[in-house]
PDB file of C-alpha atoms and ligand atoms in Angstrom:
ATOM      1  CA  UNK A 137     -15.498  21.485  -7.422  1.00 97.00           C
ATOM      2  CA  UNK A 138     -13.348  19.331  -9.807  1.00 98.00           C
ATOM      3  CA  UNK A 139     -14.057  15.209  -9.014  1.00 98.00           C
ATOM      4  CA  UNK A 140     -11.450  13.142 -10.497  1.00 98.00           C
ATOM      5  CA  UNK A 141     -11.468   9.392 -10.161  1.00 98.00           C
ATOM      6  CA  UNK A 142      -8.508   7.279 -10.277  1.00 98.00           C
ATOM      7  CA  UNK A 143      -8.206   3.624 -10.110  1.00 98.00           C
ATOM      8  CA  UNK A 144      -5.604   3.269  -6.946  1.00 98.00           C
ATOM      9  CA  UNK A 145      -3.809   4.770  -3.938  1.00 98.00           C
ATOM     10  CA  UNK A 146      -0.769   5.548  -6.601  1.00 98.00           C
ATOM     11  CA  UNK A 147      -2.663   7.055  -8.989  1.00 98.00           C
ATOM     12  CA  UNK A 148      -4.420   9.503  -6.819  1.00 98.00           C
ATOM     13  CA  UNK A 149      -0.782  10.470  -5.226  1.00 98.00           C
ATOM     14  CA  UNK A 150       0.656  11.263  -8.931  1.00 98.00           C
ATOM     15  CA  UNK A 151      -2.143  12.715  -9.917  1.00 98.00           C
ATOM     16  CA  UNK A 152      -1.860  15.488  -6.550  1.00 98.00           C
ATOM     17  CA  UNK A 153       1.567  15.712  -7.215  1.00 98.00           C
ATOM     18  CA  UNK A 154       0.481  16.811 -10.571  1.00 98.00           C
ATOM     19  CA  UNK A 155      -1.962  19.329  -9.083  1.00 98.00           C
ATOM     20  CA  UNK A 156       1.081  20.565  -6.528  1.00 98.00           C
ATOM     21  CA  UNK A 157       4.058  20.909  -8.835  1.00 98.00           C
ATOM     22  CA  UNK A 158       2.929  24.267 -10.502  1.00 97.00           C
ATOM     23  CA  UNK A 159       2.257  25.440  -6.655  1.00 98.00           C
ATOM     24  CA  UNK A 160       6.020  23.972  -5.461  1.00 98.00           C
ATOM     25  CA  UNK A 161       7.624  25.641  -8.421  1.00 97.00           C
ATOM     26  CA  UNK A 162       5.877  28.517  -7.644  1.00 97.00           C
ATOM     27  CA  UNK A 163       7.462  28.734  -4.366  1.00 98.00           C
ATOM     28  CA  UNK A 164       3.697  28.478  -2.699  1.00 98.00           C
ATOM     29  CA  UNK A 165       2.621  28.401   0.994  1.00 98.00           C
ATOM     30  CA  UNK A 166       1.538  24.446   0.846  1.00 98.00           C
ATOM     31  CA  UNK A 167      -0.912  23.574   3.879  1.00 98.00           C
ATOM     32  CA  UNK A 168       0.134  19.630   4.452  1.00 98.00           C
ATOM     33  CA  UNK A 169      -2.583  17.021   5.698  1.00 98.00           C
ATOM     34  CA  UNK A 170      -0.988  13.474   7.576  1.00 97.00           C
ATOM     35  CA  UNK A 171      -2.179  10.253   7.100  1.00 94.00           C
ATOM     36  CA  UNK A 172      -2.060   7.787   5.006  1.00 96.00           C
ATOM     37  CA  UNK A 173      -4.255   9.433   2.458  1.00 98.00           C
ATOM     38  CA  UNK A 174      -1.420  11.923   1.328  1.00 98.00           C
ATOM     39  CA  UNK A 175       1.158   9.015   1.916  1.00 98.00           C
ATOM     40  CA  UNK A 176       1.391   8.643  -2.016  1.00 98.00           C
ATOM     41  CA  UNK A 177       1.584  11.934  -3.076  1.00 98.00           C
ATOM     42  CA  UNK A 178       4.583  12.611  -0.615  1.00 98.00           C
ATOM     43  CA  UNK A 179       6.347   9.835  -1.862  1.00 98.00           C
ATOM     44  CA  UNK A 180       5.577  10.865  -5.672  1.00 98.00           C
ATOM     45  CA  UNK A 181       6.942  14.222  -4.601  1.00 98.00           C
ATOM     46  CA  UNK A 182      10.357  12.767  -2.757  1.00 98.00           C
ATOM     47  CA  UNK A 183      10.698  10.959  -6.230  1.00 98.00           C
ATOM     48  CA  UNK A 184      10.184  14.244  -8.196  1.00 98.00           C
ATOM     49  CA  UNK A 185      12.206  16.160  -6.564  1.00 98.00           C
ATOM     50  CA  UNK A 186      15.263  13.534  -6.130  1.00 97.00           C
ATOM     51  CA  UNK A 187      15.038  12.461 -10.101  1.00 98.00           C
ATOM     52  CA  UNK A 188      13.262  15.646 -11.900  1.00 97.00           C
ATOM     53  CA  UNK A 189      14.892  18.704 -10.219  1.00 95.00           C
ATOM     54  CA  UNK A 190      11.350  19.526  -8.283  1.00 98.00           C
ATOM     55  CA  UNK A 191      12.964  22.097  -5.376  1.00 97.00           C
ATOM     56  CA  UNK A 192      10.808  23.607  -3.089  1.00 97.00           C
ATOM     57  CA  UNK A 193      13.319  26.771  -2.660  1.00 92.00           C
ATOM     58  CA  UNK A 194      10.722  29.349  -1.299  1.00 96.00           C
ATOM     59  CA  UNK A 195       7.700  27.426  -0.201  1.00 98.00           C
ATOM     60  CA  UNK A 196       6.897  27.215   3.389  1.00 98.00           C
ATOM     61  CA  UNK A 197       4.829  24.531   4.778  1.00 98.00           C
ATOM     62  CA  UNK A 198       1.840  24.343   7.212  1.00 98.00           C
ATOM     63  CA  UNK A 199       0.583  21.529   9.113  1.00 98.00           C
ATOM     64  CA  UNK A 200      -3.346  21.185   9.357  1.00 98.00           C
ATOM     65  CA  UNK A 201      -3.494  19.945  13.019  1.00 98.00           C
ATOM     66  CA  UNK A 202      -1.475  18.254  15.519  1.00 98.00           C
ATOM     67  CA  UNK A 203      -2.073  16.012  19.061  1.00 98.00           C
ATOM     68  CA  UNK A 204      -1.859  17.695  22.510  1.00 98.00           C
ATOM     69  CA  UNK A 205       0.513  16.326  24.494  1.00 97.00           C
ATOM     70  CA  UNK A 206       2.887  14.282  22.947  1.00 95.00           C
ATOM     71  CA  UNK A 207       6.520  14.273  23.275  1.00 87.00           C
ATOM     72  CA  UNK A 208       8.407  16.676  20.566  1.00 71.00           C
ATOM     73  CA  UNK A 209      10.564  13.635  19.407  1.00 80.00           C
ATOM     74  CA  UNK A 210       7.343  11.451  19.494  1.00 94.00           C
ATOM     75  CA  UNK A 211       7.313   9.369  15.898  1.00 96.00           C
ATOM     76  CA  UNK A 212       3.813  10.172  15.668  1.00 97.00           C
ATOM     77  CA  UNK A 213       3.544  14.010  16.624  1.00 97.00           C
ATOM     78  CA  UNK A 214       2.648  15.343  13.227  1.00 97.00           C
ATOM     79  CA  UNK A 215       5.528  17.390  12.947  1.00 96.00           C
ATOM     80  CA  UNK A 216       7.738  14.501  12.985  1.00 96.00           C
ATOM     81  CA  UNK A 217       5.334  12.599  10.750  1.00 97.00           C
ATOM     82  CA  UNK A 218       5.893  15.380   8.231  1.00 97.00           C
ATOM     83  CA  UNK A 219       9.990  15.418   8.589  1.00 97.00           C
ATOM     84  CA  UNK A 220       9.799  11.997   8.125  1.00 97.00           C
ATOM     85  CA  UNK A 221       7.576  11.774   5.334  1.00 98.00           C
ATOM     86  CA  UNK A 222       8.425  14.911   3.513  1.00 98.00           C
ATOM     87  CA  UNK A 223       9.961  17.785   4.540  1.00 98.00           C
ATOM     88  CA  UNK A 224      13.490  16.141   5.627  1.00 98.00           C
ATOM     89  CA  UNK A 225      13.990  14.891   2.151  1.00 98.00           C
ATOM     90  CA  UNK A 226      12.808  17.877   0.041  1.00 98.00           C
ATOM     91  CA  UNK A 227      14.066  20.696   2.244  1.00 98.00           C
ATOM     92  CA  UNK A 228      11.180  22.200   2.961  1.00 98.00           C
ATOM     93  CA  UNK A 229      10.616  24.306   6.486  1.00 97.00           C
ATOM     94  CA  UNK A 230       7.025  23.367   7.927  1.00 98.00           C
ATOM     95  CA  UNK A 231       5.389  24.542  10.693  1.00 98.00           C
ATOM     96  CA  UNK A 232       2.825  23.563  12.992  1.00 97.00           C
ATOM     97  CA  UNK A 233       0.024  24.697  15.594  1.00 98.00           C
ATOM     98  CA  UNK A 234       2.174  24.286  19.169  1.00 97.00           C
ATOM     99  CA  UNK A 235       0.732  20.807  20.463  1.00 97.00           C
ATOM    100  CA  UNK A 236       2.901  20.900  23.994  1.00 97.00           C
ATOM    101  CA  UNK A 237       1.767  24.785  25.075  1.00 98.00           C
ATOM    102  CA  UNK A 238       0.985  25.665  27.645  1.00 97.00           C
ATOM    103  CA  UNK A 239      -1.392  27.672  26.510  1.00 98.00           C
ATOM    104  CA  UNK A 240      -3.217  25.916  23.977  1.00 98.00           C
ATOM    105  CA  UNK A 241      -5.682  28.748  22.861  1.00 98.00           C
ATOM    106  CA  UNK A 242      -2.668  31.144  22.625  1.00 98.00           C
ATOM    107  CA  UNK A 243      -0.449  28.928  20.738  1.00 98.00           C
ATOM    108  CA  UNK A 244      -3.206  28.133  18.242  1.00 98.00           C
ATOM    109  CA  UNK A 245      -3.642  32.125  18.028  1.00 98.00           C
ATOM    110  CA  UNK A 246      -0.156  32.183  17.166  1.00 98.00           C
ATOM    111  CA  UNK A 247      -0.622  29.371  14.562  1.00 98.00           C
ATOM    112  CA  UNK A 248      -3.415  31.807  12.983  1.00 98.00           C
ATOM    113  CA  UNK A 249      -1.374  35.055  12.907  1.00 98.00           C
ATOM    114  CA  UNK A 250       1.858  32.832  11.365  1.00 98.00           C
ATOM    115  CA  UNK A 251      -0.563  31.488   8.695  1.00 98.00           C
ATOM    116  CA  UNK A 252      -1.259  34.664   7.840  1.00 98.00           C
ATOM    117  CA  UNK A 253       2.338  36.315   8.148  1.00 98.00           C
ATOM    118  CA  UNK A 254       3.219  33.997   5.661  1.00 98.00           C
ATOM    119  CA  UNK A 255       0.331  35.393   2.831  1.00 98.00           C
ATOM    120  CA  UNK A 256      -2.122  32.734   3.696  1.00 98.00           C
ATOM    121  CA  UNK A 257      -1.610  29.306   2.439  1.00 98.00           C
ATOM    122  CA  UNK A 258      -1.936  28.749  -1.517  1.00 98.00           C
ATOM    123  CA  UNK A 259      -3.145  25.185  -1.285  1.00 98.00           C
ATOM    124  CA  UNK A 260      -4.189  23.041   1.344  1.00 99.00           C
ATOM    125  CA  UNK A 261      -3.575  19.363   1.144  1.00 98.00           C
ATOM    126  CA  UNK A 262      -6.456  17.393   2.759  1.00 98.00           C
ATOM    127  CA  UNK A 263      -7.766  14.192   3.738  1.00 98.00           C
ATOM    128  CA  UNK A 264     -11.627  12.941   5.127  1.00 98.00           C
ATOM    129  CA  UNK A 265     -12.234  11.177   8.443  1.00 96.00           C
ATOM    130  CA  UNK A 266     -14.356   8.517   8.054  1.00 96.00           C
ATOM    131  CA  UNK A 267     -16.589  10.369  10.573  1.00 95.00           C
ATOM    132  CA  UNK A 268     -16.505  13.133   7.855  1.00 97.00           C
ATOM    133  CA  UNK A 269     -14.362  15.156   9.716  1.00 97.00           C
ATOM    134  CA  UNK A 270     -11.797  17.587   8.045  1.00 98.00           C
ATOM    135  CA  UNK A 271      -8.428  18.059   9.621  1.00 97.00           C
ATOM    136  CA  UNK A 272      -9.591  17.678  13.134  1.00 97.00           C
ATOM    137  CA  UNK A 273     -12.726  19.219  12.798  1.00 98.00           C
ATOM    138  CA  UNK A 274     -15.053  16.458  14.269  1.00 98.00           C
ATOM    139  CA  UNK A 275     -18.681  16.373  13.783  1.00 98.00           C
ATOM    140  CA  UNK A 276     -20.480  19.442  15.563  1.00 98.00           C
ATOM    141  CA  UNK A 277     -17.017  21.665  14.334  1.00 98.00           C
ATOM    142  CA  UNK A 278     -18.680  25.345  13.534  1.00 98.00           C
ATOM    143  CA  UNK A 279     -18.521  25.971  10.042  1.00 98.00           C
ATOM    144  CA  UNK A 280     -16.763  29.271  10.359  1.00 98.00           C
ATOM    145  CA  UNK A 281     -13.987  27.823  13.333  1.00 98.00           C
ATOM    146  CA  UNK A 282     -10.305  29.148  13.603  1.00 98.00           C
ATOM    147  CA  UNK A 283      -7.524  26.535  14.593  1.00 98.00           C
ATOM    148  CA  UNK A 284      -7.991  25.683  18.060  1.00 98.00           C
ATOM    149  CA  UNK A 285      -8.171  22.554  20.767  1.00 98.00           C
ATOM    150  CA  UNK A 286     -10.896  19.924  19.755  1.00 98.00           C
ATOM    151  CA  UNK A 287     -11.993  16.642  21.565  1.00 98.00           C
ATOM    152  CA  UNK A 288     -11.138  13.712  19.187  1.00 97.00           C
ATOM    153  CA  UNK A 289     -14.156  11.289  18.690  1.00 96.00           C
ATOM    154  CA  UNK A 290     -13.981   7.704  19.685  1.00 95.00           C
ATOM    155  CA  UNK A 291     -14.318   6.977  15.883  1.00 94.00           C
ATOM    156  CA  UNK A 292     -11.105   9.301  14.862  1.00 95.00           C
ATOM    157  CA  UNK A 293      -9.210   7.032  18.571  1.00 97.00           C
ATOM    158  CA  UNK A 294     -10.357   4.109  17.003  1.00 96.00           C
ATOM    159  CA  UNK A 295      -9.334   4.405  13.346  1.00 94.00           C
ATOM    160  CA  UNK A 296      -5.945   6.452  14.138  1.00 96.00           C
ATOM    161  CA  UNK A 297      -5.110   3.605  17.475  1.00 97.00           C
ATOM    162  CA  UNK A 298      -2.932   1.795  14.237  1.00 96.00           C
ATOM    163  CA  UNK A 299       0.393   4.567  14.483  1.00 96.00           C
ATOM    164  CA  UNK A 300      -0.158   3.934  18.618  1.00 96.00           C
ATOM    165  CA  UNK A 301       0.606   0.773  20.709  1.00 95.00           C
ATOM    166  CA  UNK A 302      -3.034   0.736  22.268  1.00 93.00           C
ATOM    167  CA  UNK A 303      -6.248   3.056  21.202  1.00 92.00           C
ATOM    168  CA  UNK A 304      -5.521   4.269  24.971  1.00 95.00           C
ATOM    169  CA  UNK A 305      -2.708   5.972  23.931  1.00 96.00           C
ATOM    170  CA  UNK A 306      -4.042   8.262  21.236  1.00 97.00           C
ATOM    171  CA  UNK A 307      -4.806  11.500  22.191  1.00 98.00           C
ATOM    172  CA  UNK A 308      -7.955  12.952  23.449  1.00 98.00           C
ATOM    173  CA  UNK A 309      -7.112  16.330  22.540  1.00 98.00           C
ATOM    174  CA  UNK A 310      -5.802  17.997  19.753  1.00 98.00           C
ATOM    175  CA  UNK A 311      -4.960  21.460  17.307  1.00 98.00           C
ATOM    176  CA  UNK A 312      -6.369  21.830  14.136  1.00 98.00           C
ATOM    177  CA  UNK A 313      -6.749  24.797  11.571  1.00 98.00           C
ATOM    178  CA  UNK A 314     -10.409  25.622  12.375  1.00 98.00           C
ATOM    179  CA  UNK A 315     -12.845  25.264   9.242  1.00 98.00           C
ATOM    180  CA  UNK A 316     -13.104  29.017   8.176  1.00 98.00           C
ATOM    181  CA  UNK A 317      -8.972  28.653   8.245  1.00 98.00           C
ATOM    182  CA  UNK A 318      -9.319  26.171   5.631  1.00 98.00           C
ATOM    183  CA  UNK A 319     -11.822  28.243   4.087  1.00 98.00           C
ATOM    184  CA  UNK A 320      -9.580  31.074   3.592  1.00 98.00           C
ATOM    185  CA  UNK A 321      -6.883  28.726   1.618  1.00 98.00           C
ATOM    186  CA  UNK A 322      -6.896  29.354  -2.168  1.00 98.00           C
ATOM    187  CA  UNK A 323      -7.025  26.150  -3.123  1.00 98.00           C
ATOM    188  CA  UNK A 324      -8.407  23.189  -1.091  1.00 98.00           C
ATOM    189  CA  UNK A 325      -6.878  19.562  -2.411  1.00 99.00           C
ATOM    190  CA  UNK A 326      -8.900  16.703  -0.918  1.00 99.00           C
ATOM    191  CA  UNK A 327      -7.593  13.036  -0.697  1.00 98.00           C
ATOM    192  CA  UNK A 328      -9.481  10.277  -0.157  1.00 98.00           C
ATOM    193  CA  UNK A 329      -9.312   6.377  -0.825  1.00 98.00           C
ATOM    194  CA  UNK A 330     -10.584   3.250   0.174  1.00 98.00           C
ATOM    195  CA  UNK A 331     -13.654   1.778   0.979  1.00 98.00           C
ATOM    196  CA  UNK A 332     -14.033   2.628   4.037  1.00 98.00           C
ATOM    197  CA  UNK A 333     -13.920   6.463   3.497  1.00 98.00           C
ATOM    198  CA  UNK A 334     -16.691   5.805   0.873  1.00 98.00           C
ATOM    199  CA  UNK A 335     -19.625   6.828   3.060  1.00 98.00           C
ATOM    200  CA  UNK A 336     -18.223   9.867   4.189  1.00 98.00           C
ATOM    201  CA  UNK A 337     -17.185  11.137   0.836  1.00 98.00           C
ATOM    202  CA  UNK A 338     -20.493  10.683  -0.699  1.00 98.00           C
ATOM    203  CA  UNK A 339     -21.911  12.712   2.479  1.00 98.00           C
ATOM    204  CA  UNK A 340     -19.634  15.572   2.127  1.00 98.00           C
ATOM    205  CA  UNK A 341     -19.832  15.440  -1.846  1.00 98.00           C
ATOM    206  CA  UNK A 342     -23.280  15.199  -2.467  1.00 98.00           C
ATOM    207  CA  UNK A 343     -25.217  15.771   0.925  1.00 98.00           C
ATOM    208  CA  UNK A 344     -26.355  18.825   2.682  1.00 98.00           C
ATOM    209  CA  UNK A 345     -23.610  21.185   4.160  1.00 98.00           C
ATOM    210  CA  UNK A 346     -23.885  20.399   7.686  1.00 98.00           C
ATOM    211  CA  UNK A 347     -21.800  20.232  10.798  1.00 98.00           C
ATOM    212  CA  UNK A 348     -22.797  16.740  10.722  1.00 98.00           C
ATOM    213  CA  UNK A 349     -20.132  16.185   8.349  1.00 98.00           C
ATOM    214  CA  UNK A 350     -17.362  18.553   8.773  1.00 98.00           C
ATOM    215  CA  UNK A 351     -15.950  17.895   5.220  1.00 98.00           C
ATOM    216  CA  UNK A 352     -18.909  19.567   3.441  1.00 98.00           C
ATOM    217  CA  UNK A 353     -17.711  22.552   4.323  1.00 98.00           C
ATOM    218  CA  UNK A 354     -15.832  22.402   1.149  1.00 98.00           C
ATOM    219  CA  UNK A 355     -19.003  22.892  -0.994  1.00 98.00           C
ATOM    220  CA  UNK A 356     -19.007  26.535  -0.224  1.00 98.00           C
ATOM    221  CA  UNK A 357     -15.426  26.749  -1.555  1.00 98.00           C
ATOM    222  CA  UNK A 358     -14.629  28.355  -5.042  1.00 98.00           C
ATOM    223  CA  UNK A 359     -11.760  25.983  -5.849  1.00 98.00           C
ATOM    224  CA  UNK A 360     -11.701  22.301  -4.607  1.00 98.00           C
ATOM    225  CA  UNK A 361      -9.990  19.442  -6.079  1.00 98.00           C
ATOM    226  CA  UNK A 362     -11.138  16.089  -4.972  1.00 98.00           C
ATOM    227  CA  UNK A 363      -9.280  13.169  -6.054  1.00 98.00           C
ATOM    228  CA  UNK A 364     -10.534   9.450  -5.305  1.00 98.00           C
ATOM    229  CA  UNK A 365      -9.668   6.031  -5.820  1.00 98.00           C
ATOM    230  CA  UNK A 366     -12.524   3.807  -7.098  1.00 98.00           C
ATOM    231  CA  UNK A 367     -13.639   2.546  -3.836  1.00 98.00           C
ATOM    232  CA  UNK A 368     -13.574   6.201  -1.806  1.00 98.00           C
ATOM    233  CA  UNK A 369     -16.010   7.206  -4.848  1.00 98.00           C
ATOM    234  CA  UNK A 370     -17.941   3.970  -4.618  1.00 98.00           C
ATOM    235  CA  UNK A 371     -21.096   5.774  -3.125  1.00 98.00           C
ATOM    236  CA  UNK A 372     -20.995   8.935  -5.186  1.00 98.00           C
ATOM    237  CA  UNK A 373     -24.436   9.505  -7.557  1.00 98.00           C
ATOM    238  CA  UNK A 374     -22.377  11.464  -9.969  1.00 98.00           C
ATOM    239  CA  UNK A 375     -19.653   9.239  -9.873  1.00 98.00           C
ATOM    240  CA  UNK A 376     -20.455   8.587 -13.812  1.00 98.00           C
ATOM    241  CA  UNK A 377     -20.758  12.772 -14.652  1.00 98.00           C
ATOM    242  CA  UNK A 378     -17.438  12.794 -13.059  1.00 98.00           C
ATOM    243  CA  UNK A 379     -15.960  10.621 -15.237  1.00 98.00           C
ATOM    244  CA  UNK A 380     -17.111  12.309 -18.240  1.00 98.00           C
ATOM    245  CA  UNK A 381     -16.051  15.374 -17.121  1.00 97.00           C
ATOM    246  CA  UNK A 382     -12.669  14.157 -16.503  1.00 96.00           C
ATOM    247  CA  UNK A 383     -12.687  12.391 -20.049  1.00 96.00           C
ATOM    248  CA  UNK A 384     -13.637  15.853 -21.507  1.00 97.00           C
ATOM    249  CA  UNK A 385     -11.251  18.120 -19.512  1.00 97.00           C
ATOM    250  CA  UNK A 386     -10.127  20.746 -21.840  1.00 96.00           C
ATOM    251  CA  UNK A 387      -6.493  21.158 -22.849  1.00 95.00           C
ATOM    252  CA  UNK A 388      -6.358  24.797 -21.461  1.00 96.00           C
ATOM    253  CA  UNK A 389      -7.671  24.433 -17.837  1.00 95.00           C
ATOM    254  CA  UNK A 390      -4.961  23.415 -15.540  1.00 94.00           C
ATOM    255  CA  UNK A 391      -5.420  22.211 -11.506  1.00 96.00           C
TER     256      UNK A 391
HETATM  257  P1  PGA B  89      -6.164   8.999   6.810  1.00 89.82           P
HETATM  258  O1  PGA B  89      -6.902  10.049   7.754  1.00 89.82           O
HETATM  259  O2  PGA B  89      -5.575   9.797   5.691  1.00 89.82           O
HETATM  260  O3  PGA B  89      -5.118   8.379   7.679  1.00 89.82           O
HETATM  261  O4  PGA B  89      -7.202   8.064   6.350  1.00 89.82           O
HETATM  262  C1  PGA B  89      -7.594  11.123   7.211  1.00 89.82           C
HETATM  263  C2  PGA B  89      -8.276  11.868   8.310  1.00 89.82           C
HETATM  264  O5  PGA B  89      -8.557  11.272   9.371  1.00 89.82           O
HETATM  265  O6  PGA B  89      -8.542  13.058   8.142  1.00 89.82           O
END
């Protein structure tokens, strides 16, 4: 797991976009988180591909999760989240677990056999709930899960009520890529910043791998890049190793 510590929001994003460029060029399968954590790194990568020829010809998209329920034009269904934040502007075609099935188990089914229709996804774009959770993988998420329906904890209501008029009118229920589906990605990107995230990064970083805190999951992955803003990292022990490491990173080893 590579730690890299940067000193904003903005730096984190160009930094990802760094990390993703090879990947877009590539024409990768690109798993994509919502948020605001990735906020930065979709902007850096609108910018890049309006004013340095960055085309995502060939990639496909995947959305980590999605709510049950809402409206297909709703502004903050996280298909139109991505359109609006991404996909619209770099032509990209992304797809996401059905959040208005009827069938709910079936659709996310679907979502699993179109992941892998598509060879898997090359790297997975993540962010941290401050509950730990990863996508929507809330505390008490089995490690080895496939996307499917999950509860939303008051916590995730409360912190994602902002994007809704009233914390009433988040979803209870949504879709996410289960945690052995993120697993099975190549490369897992995590985003984190803030203070408030702090706690949870530190628990998923450096404490045990538990269901307790979803996000730990990625310490059984072989490749994980985690990139923080000072205050996310503010409650890491190793935040100084991580620094040196990032000082000493050799010229040959890329993302
Ligand atoms: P945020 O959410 O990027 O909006 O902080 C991350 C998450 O809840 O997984």
């Amino acid at each position: 797991m590579e730690v890299v510590i940067r000193a904003d929001p903005d730096e984190v994003g160009r930094t990802a976009a760094d990390v993703l460029e090879p990947a877009v060029r590539a024409g990768s399968v690109i798993g994509l988180a919502t948020g605001a954590s990735p906020g930065p790194l979709y902007d850096d990568l609108r910018r890049r591909h309006g004013e340095e020829d960055l085309g995502f010809a060939g990639c496909r998209g995947f959305l980590l999760d999605e709510y049950v329920g809402l409206a297909a034009d709703h502004p903050q269904s996280y298909a139109a989240v991505i359109r609006r934040e991404l996909a619209d502007a770099v032509g990209l075609a992304v797809e996401g677990p059905d959040g208005r099935a009827r069938d709910l188990v079936a659709a996310c089914e679907r979502y699993e056999a179109a992941i892998d229709a598509a060879g898997g996804i090359d790297v997975q774009v993540l962010g941290i709930g401050t509950d730990g959770h990863l996508g929507f993988n809330e505390p008490s998420s089995s490690l080895a899960s496939r996307t499917r329906p999950k509860t939303l904890t008051p916590q995730t209501r409360a912190d994602n009520a902002r994007y809704f008029a009233s914390r009433d009118d988040v979803p209870v229920h949504v879709l996410t890529q289960g945690l052995g589906t993120i697993l099975q990605a190549r490369h897992l990107l995590l985003l984190a910043t803030g203070p408030k995230k702090a706690p949870a990064v530190a628990a998923a970083l450096e404490g045990p791998v538990t269901t307790s805190c979803p996000a730990s999951v990625l310490q059984l992955h072989p490749h994980v890049t985690v990139l923080l803003d000072e205050p996310a990292a503010a409650e890491l022990q190793r935040a100084e190793y991580h620094r040196f490491t990032a000082a000493h990173k050799p010229s040959w080893q890329g993302w």
